[in-house]
Every structure is written in structure tokens, then in C-alpha cells.
Coordinates of C-alpha atoms in Angstrom, one line a residue:
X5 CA 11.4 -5.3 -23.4
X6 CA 9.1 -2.7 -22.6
X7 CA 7.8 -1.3 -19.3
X8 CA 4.5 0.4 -18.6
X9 CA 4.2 2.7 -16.1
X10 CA 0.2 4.6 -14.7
X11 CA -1.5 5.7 -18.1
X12 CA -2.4 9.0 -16.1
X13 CA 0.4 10.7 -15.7
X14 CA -1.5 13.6 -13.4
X15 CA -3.2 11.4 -11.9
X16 CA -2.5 12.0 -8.2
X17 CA -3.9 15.8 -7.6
X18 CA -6.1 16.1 -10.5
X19 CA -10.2 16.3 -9.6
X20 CA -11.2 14.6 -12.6
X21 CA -8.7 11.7 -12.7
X22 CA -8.7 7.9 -10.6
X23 CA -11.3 9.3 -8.3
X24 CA -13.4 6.8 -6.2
X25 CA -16.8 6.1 -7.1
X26 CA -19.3 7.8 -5.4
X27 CA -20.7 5.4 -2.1
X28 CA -23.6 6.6 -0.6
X29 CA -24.4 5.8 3.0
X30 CA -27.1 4.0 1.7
X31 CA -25.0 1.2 0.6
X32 CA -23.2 1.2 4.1
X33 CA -19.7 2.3 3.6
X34 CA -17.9 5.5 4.5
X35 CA -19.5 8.7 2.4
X36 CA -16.3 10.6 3.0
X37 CA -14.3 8.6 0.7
X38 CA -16.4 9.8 -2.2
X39 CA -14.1 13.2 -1.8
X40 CA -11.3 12.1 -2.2
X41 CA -8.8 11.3 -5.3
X42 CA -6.8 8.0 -5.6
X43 CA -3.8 7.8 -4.9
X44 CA -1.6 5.6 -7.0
X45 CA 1.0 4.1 -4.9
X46 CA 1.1 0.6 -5.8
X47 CA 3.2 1.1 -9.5
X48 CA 6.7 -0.2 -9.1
X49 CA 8.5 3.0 -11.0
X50 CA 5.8 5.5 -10.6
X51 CA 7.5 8.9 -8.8
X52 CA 4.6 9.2 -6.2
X53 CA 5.1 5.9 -5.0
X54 CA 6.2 7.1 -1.5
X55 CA 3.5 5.8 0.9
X56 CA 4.0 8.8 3.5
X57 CA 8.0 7.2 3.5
X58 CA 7.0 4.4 5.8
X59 CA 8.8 1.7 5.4
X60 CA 7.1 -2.1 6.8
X61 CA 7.2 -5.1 5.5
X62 CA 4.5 -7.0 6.8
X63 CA 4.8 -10.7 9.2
X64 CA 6.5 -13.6 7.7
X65 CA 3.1 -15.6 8.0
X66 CA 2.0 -12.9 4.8
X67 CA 4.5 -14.3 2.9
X68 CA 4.8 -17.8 4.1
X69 CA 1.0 -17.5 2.9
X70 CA 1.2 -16.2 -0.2
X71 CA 4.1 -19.5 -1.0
X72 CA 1.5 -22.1 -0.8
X73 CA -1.3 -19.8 -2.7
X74 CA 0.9 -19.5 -5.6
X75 CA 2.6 -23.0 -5.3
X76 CA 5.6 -21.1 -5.5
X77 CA 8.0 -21.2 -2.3
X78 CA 10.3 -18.2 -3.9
X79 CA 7.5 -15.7 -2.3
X80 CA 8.4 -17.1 1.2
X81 CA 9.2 -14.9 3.7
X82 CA 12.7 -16.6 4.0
X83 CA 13.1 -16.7 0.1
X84 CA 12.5 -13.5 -0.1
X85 CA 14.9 -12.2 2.3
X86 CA 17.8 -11.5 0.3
X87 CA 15.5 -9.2 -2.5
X88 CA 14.4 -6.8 0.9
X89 CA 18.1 -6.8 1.5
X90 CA 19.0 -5.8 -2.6
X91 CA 16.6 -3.1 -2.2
X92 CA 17.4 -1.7 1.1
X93 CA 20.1 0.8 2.5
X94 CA 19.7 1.5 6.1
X95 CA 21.2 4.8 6.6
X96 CA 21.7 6.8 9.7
X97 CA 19.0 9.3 10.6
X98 CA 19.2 13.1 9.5
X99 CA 20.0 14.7 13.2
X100 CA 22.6 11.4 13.7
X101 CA 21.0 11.0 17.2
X102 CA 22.3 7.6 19.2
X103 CA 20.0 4.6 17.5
X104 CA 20.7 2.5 19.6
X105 CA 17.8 0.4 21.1
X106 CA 15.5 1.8 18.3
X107 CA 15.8 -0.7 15.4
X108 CA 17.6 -4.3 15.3
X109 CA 20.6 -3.8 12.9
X110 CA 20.5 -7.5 11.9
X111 CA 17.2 -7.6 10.0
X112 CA 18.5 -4.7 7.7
X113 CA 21.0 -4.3 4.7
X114 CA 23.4 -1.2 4.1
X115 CA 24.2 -1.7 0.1
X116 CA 20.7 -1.9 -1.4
X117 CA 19.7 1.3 -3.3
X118 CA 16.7 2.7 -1.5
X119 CA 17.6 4.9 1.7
X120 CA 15.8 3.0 5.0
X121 CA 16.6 5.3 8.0
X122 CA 14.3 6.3 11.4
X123 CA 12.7 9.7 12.1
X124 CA 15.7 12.5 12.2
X125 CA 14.0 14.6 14.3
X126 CA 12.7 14.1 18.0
X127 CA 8.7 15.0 18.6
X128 CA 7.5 16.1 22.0
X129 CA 6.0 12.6 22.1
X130 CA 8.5 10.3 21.7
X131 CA 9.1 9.4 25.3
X132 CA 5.4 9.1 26.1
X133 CA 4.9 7.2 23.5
X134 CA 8.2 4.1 24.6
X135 CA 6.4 4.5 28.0
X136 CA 3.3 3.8 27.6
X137 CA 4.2 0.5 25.7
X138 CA 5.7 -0.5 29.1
X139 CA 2.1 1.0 31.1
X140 CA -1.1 -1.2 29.4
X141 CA -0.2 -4.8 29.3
X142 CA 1.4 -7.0 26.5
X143 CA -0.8 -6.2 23.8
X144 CA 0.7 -2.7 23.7
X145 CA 4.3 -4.0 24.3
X146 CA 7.3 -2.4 22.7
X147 CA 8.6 -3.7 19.6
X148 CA 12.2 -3.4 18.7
X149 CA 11.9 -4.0 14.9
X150 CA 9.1 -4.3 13.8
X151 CA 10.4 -5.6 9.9
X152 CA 11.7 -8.4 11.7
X153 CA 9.4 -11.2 10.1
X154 CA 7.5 -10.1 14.0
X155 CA 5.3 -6.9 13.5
X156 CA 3.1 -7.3 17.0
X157 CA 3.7 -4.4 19.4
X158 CA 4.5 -0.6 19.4
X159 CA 7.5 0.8 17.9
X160 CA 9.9 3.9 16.0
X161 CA 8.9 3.9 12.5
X162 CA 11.4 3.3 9.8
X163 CA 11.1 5.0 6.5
X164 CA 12.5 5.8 3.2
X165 CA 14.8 8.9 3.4
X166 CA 18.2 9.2 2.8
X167 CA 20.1 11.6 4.8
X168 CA 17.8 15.1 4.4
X169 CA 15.6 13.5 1.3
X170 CA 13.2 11.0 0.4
X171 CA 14.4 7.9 -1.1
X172 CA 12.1 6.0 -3.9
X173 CA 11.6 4.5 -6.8
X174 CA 12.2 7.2 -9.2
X175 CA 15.6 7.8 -7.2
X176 CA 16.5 4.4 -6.8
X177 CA 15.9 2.8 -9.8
X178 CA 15.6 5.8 -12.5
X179 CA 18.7 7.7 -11.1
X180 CA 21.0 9.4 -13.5
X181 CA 23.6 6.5 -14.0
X182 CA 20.3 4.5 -14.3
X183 CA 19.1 6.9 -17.2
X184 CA 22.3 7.1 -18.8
X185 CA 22.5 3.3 -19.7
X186 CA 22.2 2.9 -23.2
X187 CA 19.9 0.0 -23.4
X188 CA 17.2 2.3 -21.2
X189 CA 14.7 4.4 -22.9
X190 CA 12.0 6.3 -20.5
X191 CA 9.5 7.9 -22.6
X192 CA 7.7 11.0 -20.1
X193 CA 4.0 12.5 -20.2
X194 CA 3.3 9.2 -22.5
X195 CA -0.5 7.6 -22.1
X196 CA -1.1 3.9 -22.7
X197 CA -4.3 2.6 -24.1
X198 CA -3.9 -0.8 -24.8
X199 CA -1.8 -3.5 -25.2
X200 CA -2.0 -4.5 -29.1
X201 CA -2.2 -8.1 -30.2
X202 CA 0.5 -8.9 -32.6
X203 CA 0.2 -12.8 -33.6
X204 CA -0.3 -15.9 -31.4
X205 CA 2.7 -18.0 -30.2
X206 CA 3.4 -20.8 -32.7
X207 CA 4.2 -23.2 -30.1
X208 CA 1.5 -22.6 -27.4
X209 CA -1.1 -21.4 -29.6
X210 CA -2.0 -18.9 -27.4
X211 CA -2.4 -14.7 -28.6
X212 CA 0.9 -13.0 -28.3
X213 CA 0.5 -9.4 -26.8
X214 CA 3.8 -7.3 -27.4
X215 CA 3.1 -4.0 -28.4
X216 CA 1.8 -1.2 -26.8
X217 CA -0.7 1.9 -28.3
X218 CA -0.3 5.0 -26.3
X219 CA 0.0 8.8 -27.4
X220 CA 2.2 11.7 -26.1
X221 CA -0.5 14.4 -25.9
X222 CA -3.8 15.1 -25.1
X223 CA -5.9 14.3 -28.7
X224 CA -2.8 13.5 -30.4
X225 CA -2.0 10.7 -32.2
X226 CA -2.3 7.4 -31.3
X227 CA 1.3 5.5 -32.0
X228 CA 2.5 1.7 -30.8
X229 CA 5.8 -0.1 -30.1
X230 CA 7.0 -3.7 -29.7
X231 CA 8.6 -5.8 -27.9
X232 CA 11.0 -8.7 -28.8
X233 CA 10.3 -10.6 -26.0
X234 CA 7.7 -8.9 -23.7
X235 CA 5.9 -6.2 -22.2
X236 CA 6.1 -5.4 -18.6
X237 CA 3.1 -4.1 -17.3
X238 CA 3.5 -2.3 -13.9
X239 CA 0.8 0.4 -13.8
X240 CA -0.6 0.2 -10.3
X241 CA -3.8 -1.5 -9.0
X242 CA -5.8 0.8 -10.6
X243 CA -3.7 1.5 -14.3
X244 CA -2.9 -2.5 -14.3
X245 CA -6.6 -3.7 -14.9
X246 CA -7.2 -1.1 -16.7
X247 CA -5.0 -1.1 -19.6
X248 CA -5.8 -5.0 -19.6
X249 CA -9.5 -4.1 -20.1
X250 CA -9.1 -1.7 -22.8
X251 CA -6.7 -4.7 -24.3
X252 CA -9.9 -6.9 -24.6
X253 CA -8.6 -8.6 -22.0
X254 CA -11.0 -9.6 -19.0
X255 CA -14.9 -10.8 -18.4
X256 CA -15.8 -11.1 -22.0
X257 CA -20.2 -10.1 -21.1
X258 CA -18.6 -6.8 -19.8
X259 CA -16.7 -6.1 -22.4
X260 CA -18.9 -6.8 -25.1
X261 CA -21.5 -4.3 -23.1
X262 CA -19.3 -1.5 -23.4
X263 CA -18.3 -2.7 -27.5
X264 CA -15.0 -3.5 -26.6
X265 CA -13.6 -6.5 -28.7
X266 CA -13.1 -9.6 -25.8
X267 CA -9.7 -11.2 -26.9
X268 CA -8.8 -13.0 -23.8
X269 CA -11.9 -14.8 -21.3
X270 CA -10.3 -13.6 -17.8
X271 CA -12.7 -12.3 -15.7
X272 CA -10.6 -11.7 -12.6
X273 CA -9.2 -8.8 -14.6
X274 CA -10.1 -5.7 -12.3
X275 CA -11.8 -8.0 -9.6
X276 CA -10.7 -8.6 -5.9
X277 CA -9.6 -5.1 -5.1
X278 CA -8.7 -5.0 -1.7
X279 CA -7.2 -1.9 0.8
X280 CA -6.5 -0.7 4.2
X281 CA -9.4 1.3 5.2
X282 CA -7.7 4.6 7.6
X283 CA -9.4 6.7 10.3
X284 CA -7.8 9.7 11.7
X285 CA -8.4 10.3 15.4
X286 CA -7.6 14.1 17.0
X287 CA -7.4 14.7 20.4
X288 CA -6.6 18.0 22.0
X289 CA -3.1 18.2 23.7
X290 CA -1.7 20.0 27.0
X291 CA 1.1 21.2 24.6
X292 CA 2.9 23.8 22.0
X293 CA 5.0 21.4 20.6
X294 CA 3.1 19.9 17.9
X295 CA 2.9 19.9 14.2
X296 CA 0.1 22.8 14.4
X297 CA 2.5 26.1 14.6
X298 CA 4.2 25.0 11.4
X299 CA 0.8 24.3 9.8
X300 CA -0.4 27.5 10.4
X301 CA 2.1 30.0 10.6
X302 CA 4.3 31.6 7.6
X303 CA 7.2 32.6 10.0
X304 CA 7.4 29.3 11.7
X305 CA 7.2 27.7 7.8
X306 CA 9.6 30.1 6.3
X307 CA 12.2 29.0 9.6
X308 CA 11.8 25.3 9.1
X309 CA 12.4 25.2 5.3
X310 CA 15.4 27.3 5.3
X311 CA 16.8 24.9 8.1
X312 CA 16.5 22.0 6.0
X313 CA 17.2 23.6 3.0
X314 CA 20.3 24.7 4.9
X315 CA 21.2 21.8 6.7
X316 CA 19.6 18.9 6.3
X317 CA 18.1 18.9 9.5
X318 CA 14.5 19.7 11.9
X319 CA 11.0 18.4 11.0
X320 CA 11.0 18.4 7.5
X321 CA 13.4 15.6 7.7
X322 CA 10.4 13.4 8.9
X323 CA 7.2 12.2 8.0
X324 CA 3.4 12.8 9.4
X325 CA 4.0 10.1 12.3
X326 CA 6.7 9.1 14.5
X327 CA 5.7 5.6 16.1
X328 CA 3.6 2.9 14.5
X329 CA 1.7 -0.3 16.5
X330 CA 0.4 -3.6 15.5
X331 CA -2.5 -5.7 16.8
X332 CA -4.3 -8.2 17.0
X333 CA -8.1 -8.5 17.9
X334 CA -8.7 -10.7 21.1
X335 CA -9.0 -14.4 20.3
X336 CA -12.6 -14.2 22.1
X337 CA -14.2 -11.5 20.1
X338 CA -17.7 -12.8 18.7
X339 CA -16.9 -12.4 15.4
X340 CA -14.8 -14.9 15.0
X341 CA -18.2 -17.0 15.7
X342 CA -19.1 -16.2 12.7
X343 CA -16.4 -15.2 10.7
X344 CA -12.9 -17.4 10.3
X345 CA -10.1 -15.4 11.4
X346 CA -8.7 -13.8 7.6
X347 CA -5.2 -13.4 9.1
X348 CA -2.3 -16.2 8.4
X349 CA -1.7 -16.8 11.9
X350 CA -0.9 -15.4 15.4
X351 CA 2.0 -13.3 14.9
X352 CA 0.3 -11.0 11.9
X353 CA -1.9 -8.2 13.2
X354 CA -5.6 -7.6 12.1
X355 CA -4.8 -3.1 12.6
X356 CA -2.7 -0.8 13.1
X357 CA -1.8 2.7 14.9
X358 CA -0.2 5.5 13.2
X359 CA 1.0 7.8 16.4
X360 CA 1.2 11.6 14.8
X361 CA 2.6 14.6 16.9
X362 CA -0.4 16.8 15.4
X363 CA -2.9 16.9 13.0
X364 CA -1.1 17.2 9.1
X365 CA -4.5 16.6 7.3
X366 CA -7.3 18.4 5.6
X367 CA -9.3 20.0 7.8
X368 CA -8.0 19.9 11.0
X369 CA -9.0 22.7 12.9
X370 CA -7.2 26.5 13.1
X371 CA -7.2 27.0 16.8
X372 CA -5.7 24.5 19.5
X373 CA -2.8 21.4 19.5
X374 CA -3.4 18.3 18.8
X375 CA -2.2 14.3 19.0
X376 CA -3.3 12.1 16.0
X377 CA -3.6 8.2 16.6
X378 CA -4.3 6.9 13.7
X379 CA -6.4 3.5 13.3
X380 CA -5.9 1.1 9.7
X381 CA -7.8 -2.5 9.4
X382 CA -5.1 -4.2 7.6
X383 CA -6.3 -7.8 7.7
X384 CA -9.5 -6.1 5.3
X385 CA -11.8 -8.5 4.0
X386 CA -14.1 -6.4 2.0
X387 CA -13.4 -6.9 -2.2
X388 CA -14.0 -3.8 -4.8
X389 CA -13.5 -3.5 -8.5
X390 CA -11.7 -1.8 -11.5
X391 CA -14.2 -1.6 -14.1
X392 CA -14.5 -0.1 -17.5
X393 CA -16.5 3.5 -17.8
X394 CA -16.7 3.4 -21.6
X395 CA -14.9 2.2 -24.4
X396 CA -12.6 5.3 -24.3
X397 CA -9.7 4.1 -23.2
X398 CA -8.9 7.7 -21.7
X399 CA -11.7 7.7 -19.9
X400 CA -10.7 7.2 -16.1
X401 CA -12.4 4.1 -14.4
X402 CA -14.7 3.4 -12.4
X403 CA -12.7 2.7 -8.8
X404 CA -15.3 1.1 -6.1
X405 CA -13.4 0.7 -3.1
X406 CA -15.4 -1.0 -0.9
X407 CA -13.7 0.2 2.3
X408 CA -15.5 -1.1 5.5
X409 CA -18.2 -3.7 3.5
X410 CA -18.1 -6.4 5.7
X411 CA -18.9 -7.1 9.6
X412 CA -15.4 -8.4 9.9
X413 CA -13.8 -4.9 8.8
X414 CA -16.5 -2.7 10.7
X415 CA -15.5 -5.1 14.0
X416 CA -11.7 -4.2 13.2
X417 CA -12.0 -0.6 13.0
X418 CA -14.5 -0.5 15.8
X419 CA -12.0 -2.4 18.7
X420 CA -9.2 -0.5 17.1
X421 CA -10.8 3.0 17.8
X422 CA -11.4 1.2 21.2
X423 CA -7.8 0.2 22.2
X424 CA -6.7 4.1 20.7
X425 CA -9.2 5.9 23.5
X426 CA -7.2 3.0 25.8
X427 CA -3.9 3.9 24.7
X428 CA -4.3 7.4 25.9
X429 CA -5.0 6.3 29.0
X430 CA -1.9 5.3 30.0
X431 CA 0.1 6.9 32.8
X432 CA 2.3 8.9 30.0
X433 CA -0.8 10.7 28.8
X434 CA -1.8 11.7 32.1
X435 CA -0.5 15.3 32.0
X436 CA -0.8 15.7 28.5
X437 CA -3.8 14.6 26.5
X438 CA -6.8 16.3 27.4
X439 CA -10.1 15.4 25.4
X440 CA -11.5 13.9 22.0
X441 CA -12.1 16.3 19.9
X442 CA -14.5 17.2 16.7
X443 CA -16.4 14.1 14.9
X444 CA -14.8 12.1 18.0
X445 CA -15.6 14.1 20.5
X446 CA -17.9 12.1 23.1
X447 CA -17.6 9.1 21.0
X448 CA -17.7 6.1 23.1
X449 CA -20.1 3.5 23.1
X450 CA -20.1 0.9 20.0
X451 CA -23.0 2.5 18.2
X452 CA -21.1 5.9 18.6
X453 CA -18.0 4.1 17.7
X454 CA -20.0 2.9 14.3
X455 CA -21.6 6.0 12.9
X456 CA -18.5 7.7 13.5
X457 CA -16.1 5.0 11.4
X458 CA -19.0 5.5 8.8
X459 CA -19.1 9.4 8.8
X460 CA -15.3 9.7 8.4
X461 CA -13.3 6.6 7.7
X462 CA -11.8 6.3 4.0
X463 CA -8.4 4.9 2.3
X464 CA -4.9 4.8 2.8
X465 CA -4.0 4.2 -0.4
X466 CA -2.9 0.5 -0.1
X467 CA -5.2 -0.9 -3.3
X468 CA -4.0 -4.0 -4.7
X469 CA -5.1 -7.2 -6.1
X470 CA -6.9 -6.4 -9.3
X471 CA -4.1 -8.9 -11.2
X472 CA -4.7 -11.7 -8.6
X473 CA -2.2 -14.6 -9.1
X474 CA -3.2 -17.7 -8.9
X475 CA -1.3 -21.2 -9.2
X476 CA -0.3 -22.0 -12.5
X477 CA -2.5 -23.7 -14.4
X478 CA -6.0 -22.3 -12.3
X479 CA -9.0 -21.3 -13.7
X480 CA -9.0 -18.5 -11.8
X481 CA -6.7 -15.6 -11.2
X482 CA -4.9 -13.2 -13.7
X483 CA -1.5 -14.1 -13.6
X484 CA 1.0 -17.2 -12.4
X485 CA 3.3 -17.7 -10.1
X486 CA 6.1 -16.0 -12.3
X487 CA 4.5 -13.0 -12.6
X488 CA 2.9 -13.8 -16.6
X489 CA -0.5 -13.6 -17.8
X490 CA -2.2 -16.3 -17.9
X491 CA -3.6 -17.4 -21.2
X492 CA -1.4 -15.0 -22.9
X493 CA 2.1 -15.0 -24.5
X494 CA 4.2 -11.7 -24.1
X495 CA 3.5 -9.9 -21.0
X496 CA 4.0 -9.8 -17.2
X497 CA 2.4 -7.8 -14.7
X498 CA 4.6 -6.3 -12.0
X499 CA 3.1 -4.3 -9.2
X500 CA 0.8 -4.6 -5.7
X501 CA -2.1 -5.9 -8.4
X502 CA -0.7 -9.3 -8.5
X503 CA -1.3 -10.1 -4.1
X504 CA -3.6 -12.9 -3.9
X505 CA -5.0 -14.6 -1.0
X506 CA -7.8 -16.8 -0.5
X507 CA -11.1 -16.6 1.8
X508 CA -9.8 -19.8 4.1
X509 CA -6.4 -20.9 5.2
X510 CA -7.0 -24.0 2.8
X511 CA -4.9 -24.1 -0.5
X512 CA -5.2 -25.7 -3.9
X513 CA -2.6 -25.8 -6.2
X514 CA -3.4 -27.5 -9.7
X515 CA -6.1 -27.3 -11.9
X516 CA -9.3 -25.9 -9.9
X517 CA -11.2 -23.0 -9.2
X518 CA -11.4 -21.3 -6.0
X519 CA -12.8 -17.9 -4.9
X520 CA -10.0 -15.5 -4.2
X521 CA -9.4 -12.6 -1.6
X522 CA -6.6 -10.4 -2.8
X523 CA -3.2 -10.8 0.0
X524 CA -3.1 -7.4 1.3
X525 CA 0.2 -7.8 3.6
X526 CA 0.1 -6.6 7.2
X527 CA 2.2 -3.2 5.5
X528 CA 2.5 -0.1 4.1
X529 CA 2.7 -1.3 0.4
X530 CA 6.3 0.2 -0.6
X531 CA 8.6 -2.6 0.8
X532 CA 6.6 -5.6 -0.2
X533 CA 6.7 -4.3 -3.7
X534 CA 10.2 -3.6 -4.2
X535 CA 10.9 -7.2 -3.0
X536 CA 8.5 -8.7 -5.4
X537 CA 9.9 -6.4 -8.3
X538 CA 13.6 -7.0 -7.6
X539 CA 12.6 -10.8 -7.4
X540 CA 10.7 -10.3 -10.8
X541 CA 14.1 -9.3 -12.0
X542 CA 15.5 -12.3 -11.5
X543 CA 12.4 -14.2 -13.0
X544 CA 12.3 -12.7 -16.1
X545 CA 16.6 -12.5 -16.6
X546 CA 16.3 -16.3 -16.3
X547 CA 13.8 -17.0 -18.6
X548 CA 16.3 -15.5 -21.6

């Protein structure tokens, strides 16, 4: 078998690589995102899949949802149980402070292969942070585990770090005793094309697909290899659909416009791309003890590296935010007059809060200290697109996001902002934070609220969907229920591309077509893609 991993392999920090199409404000989305470079997180063995470390799984009504989509009851939150557990090994935190009351050991495993631990190093906000849940009513309630099936509430983060060092893919799975099987093969700096049709299945009758075209070097030489029994194709929302259009494989009118050869008539390729749409919001802080001295000064840099370099221990141990929260929007909002609520049910949340002792991003400012509370619309409804720029299959694509499209998503980020400016509020705050500051300063009203989502909201790298799958035997859709492609013989596609969910909480199983909405879970991608790779695993050993 052979696996395909991003066909860029710089593609992360690279200008001219996976950047987003350029949105003007004319077609009423955020212009800021036109700035910024793609991240690709969503490839199962790709060495930047870290997601910031965090480590969420999403409600069990995601996944419960996604069973009767697919018609496949092994992607049930229940079924899939025992694949979070292969993956995961809790671990104890870096500074081995008393976790106790922090996380609920019995939603966890301790033998899977990718570290799971909580922050290892306190922020001066933690304890504001556990009060305040107890301060503004239920919907900002504490949450002891918020991986329990049960995200709703306010609560530590868990994320991937083992001991002193970040756990992932590329540690998990591609580790030395990994590497040093003899059946294993990883080819490095190696760009795919295509995939290369080699026959059609004598019993089926449908093209086989099982070799690959890629070269090792810019302008060198294009070479191929086959598979015996298939191609795994795990290249990320963004490399997935792409490779599969360069393959002839997608809406056959769009190929032909570019001169590409159509093989294969599926026109979902590279359609429903879905995201969580992110908006940082600063406010200035009565305090020292933020992430500001270590962005700014050399000495205090110098200090904390050599301590963890050292030890194992202080901030570099943890990641940008030390408490996350879930919500839900407030059963009466007027939206839902006109616009069915996209979420599975009551217990998945609609946004999130990312709570951040400073500010860790571009362009936060060089003089003060700060509190982040960061605002995500994870139950997004607006759709993008993959698309073809040429037929150069090195050319990068064209990546339309599509953050923030629809009123449902512009309502979302608008009462999230909202219950952020209420958050502070609380009693905690009272001595501590002292103003909005920058693009937010003074925002208040909804129209302020508005312009300012559109002026500075963009990604959090969370694409997926551009492989929708689809029940077996739809006319819609880009793969089945075990992960193959449909209306081809010889590959499966394995990554975030494949979520699926459609516009109304109505299914259809058998042979119809249906307009899709990809399933972007109520997470940080990392988790729900380790359990659907490790239950891909499974899949594909059976069918041999």
C-alpha cells in the first residue's frame, strides 16, 4: 500500500504556497484573511499537524450525527470510543502539580501513543478564570472534562504534550521503532501530482487508480509507483482534493476548462469546504504576569528556554491558552426564525472561547499587558472550495475559504463577542481587566460588533470536507462510509476531508441525492482525526 502525505512539503510558512484567495470586503467576508497562509493541519501524518496542542473531541451528538449520515454506526460516538482510547496517553503535566478536580480520569486512556496531558505551568489567570464560571449563571458553568461526549461549559484545556514536548503524529506514529519496520518506506521532500490510472477492476468494471506520479525536486523528473492493493490518500483538506483533481478526478466541465483529462464524473471533489472562523479579542490587564515580557524581551526569552531546555519545566511547557469554553446561542435568538439550528442537538455548542494569559500573535502591540479571549463559530455553516488554478499540477490552488458567508455564522460570532465583553465582567475581573483595546476598543453595539468581526476575523485552521462522504451507493459525496472512493477501485482517502454533514437533521441513506454541509465537529481537529485514522486501520486490515 502506499500513503500520500501534503504534496507541498513547505507549505506551512512559505508566501507563495496554499495561501487563501484573495476576499474583498466587497464580497462580505473578512479582508484580513487574504494575508494569511494556510495552514495544513487536517493530514493524518503530516509533522505540522499540531493544532496549537489542543486536544478536544467534539459532543457525542457530532458523532452520533455523522452514524446516520454515513449509514455507518462504527462512526458513533460510542463506537468510536475505544480508537480515542488506542490513540491517547494521558500523561501527567510537566510541573506534576495536584490534578485533581481538573480533568475526569475515566473518559481518558494511559497506553495509546499520543501524549494527552493539561497545561504544566500555572498563568496568573487560572483562578479567575474557575471563579468566574461559578459568577455569570449556567451558561458559563464549569466543566470538568470537557472530552466527555459533554463539551458545554468552561474548563482547563487538555493538549498534546508529553512530559516537556509536544506529542503528534510524526512522533506517534512515524517514531523510530515505527521507521525501523521493514515493511515501512517514508519517502521525504517527495511532491505528488497525480494519481495514475493503471487498468479498471475486472470484476466491477470500474478504473483502478494504484499508482502515484510525484518527483523528488523542484523541475526534476517526474517518476510513479504502485500499489498492490491501494493507495491511501491522506493529504489534508486542501492536498486531498487537489491531487484528486489533477487525477482527472472531479466536476468533469471544470476540468475540461482547465484541459485536464476528466476520468472520473465526481463533482463534490474540492466542494463543501467548511472551517471555524477565529477572532482574537485583547484587552489591557491590571498585571505583569502575562505572556508579554517573554514576547518582548531577550533576557526574559533567553531565561525561559534554558529552563525548559534544562528541566522540562515553566511556560514553554504550555500552549497560547490555558482555559477553553463552549456555548451555545440562546434558544430564542431570531435567527433561528429563519435559519434551522445546524447543530445535532442541545448538548453541542454553536462557539467557543479560547482564554489566553496575553497576546502571542502577530501584531499585538509593544507597550502594555494584555488578556486574550478568543471567540470560534464552530457550528459554521458557510461552504468554500478547492479548485484547480491551472493544469500544472504544482501550481498551488485556489483555497476560498468562505469564513463568515452566511447570517447564521455572522449571528455566531456576533453573540460570542457579546458573551466575551460579559465574561469579563464577572466579579474575578473586577481588579484586573481594565479596557478593550485596539480594533476592539469601544466596540459595543451590534453594528460595531459587525464591522469589527469583518475587519479582523479569519481562520483557525480547521478546513475539512472537500472529500465529503456520503452513504454508499449516493450520488453525491466523494467517498463511502469505509473511507474508498466512490466510483473508483484502489484508493481511500484518510484525513479531516472526508466529514460530511447535511443542511437539516433529516437523513437519507440509499440511492439519492441530497445537498451536503461538510461535519465540522464541535473540536480542534487533531483528536477527531486520529480516531477516524486508527479506525481506518481497522477498515482497511479487514478488507485483506
Amino acid at each position: 500500500m502506499i500513503g500520500i502525505t501534503p504534496p507541498h512539503p513547505n507549505l506551512v510558512w512559505v508566501d507563495d504556497q496554499y495561501r487563501i484567495r484573495e476576499v474583498t470586503s466587497s464580497e462580505d467576508a473578512a479582508p484580513s484573511v487574504s494575508a494569511r497562509p494556510l495552514i495544513e493541519v487536517c493530514s493524518f501524518t503530516h509533522q505540522f499537524f499540531q493544532d496549537y496542542l489542543m486536544y478536544t473531541r467534539g459532543s457525542a451528538e457530532d458523532y452520533d450525527e455523522y452514524a446516520k449520515i454515513t449509514g455507518d454506526s462504527g462512526w458513533s460516538w460510542k463506537k468510536l470510543q475505544p480508537y480515542f482510547k488506542k490513540n491517547e496517553k494521558w500523561t501527567a503535566p510537566a510541573d506534576n502539580h495536584n490534578i485533581t478536580g481538573q480533568f475526569n480520569p475515566n473518559v481518558h486512556s494511559f497506553n495509546g501513543v499520543t501524549g494527552v496531558s493539561l497545561s504544566g505551568s500555572p498563568t496568573g489567570i487560572d483562578g479567575r478564570v474557575i471563579n468566574a464560571t461559578s459568577q455569570l449563571g449556567p451558561n458559563y458553568k464549569f466543566n470538568l472534562d470537557m472530552n466527555s461526549g459533554s463539551p458545554l461549559g468552561i474548563g482547563w484545556i487538555q493538549v498534546t504534550v508529553d512530559g516537556a514536548s509536544r506529542s503528534s503524529s510524526a512522533s506517534s506514529y512515524l517514531a523510530p521503532k515505527y521507521l525501523a519496520r521493514p515493511n515501512l518506506h517514508v519517502l521525504l521532500n517527495a511532491q505528488v501530482s497525480r494519481l495514475i490510472q493503471t487498468g479498471k477492476d475486472k470484476s466491477s468494471k470500474l478504473p483502478a487508480f494504484r499508482a502515484v506520479e510525484y518527483r523528488t525536486s523542484v523541475g526534476g523528473p517526474l517518476r510513479s509507483v504502485s500499489a498492490s492493493k491501494e493507495v491511501i490518500l491522506s493529504a489534508g483538506t486542501v492536498g486531498t482534493p487537489h491531487i484528486l483533481l489533477n487525477s482527472g478526478i472531479g466536476n468533469p466541465s471544470s476540468l475540461k476548462a482547465l484541459n485536464v483529462p476528466s476520468l472520473v464524473n465526481l463533482p463534490d471533489v474540492g466542494e463543501n469546504l467548511g472551517d471555524h472562523s477565529f477572532l482574537g479579542n485583547p484587552w489591557l490587564v491590571n498585571s505583569t504576569d502575562t505572556f508579554e515580557p517573554f514576547l518582548r524581551d531577550p533576557e526574559v526569552q533567553s531565561k525561559d528556554i534554558n529552563q525548559w531546555v534544562t528541566t522540562g519545566k515553566g511556560p514553554l511547557v504550555d500552549t497560547i491558552a490555558s482555559h477553553l469554553g463552549f456555548f451555545r446561542l440562546d434558544k430564542s435568538n431570531p435567527i433561528f426564525s429563519k435559519t434551522r439550528d445546524p447543530t445535532p442537538g442541545p448538548n453541542t455548542p454553536h462557539y467557543e472561547f479560547l482564554v489566553s494569559n496575553g497576546l502571542p500573535l502577530p501584531g499585538a502591540p509593544t507597550t502594555g499587558n494584555f488578556m486574550g479571549l478568543g471567540t470560534v463559530v464552530l457550528s459554521a455553516t458557510s461552504r468554500g472550495s478547492i479548485k484547480l488554478r491551472s493544469n500544472n499540477p504544482f501550481d498551488s490552488p485556489i483555497i476560498d475559504p468562505a469564513l463568515l458567508k452566511t447570517d447564521f455564522d455572522k449571528t455566531t460570532m456576533r453573540e460570542a463577542v457579546k458573551a466575551a465583553r460579559k465574561f469579563v465582567t464577572a466579579p474575578a475581573w473586577s481588579d484586573y481587566v481594565i479596557a478593550q483595546i485596539g480594533a476592539f476598543a469601544g466596540v459595543e453595539t451590534d453594528a460595531q460588533i459587525d464591522a469589527y468581526v469583518a475587519a479582523n476575523a479569519g481562520t483557525i485552521f480547521h478546513p475539512v470536507g472537500t472529500a465529503a462522504m456520503s452513504p454508499k451507493g449516493a450520488n453525491t459525496g466523494v467517498t463511502d462510509p469505509d473511507m474508498r472512493l466512490k466510483k473508483v477501485v484502489g484508493v481511500r482517502v484518510v484525513d479531516a476531508s472526508v466529514f460530511v454533514r447535511p443542511p437539516s437533521q433529516q437523513y437519507f441513506f440509499v440511492f439519492l441525492t441530497y445537498q451536503m454541509q461538510p461535519f465540522v465537529p464541535s473540536a480542534h481537529l487533531q483528536a477527531p482525526v486520529y480516531a477516524f485514522a486508527e479506525r481506518a486501520s481497522d477498515l482497511i486490515k479487514s478488507s485483506y
